[in-house]
């Protein structure tokens, strides 16, 4: 598909574009939620790791 074209898009082309955009948004949200979850796990584990370290004299 030529991006500089001024020809109207057919409904099948629009459906294909919308489907690809929906998939990309879903992937993006999955990545965002995964990274938020990983950050929360690190934030929750950090105090426990500090408290469980053996004390050295």
Short mmCIF file of C-alpha atoms in Angstrom, two decimals:
data_model
loop_
_atom_site.label_atom_id
_atom_site.label_comp_id
_atom_site.label_asym_id
_atom_site.label_seq_id
_atom_site.Cartn_x
_atom_site.Cartn_y
_atom_site.Cartn_z
CA UNK A 1 0.00 0.00 0.00
CA UNK A 2 1.41 3.38 -1.02
CA UNK A 3 1.22 5.83 1.88
CA UNK A 4 1.34 8.83 -0.47
CA UNK A 5 -1.64 7.62 -2.47
CA UNK A 6 -4.86 9.61 -2.29
CA UNK A 7 -7.02 6.70 -3.50
CA UNK A 8 -9.80 5.75 -1.06
CA UNK A 9 -9.23 2.59 0.95
CA UNK A 10 -11.56 -0.34 0.53
CA UNK A 11 -13.36 -1.71 3.56
CA UNK A 12 -11.24 -4.89 3.48
CA UNK A 13 -8.07 -2.80 3.61
CA UNK A 14 -9.49 -0.78 6.49
CA UNK A 15 -10.41 -3.97 8.37
CA UNK A 16 -6.88 -5.29 7.84
CA UNK A 17 -5.33 -2.04 9.08
CA UNK A 18 -7.62 -1.97 12.13
CA UNK A 19 -6.85 -5.60 12.93
CA UNK A 20 -3.10 -5.00 12.77
CA UNK A 21 -3.46 -1.88 14.93
CA UNK A 22 -5.53 -3.81 17.49
CA UNK A 23 -2.88 -6.56 17.64
CA UNK A 24 -0.12 -3.99 18.06
CA UNK A 25 -2.02 -2.26 20.88
CA UNK A 26 -2.58 -5.61 22.60
CA UNK A 27 1.12 -6.46 22.36
CA UNK A 28 2.04 -3.02 23.67
CA UNK A 29 -0.31 -3.35 26.65
CA UNK A 30 1.09 -6.81 27.39
CA UNK A 31 4.63 -5.44 27.42
CA UNK A 32 3.64 -2.48 29.60
CA UNK A 33 1.80 -4.67 32.13
CA UNK A 34 4.66 -7.18 32.17
CA UNK A 35 7.21 -4.46 32.89
CA UNK A 36 5.01 -2.97 35.63
CA UNK A 37 4.66 -6.43 37.17
CA UNK A 38 8.42 -7.01 37.05
CA UNK A 39 9.03 -3.63 38.72
CA UNK A 40 6.52 -4.45 41.45
CA UNK A 41 8.16 -7.81 42.11
CA UNK A 42 11.57 -6.13 42.38
CA UNK A 43 10.17 -3.46 44.71
CA UNK A 44 8.54 -6.08 46.93
CA UNK A 45 11.61 -8.34 47.03
CA UNK A 46 14.16 -5.59 47.70
CA UNK A 47 13.40 -5.10 51.44
CA UNK A 48 13.27 -8.87 51.98
CA UNK A 49 16.66 -9.31 50.31
CA UNK A 50 18.15 -6.56 52.46
CA UNK A 51 16.79 -8.13 55.65
CA UNK A 52 17.85 -11.67 54.75
CA UNK A 53 21.50 -10.80 54.08
CA UNK A 54 23.85 -12.18 56.70
CA UNK A 55 25.32 -9.55 58.98
CA UNK A 56 29.07 -9.23 58.80
CA UNK A 57 31.09 -7.88 61.69
#
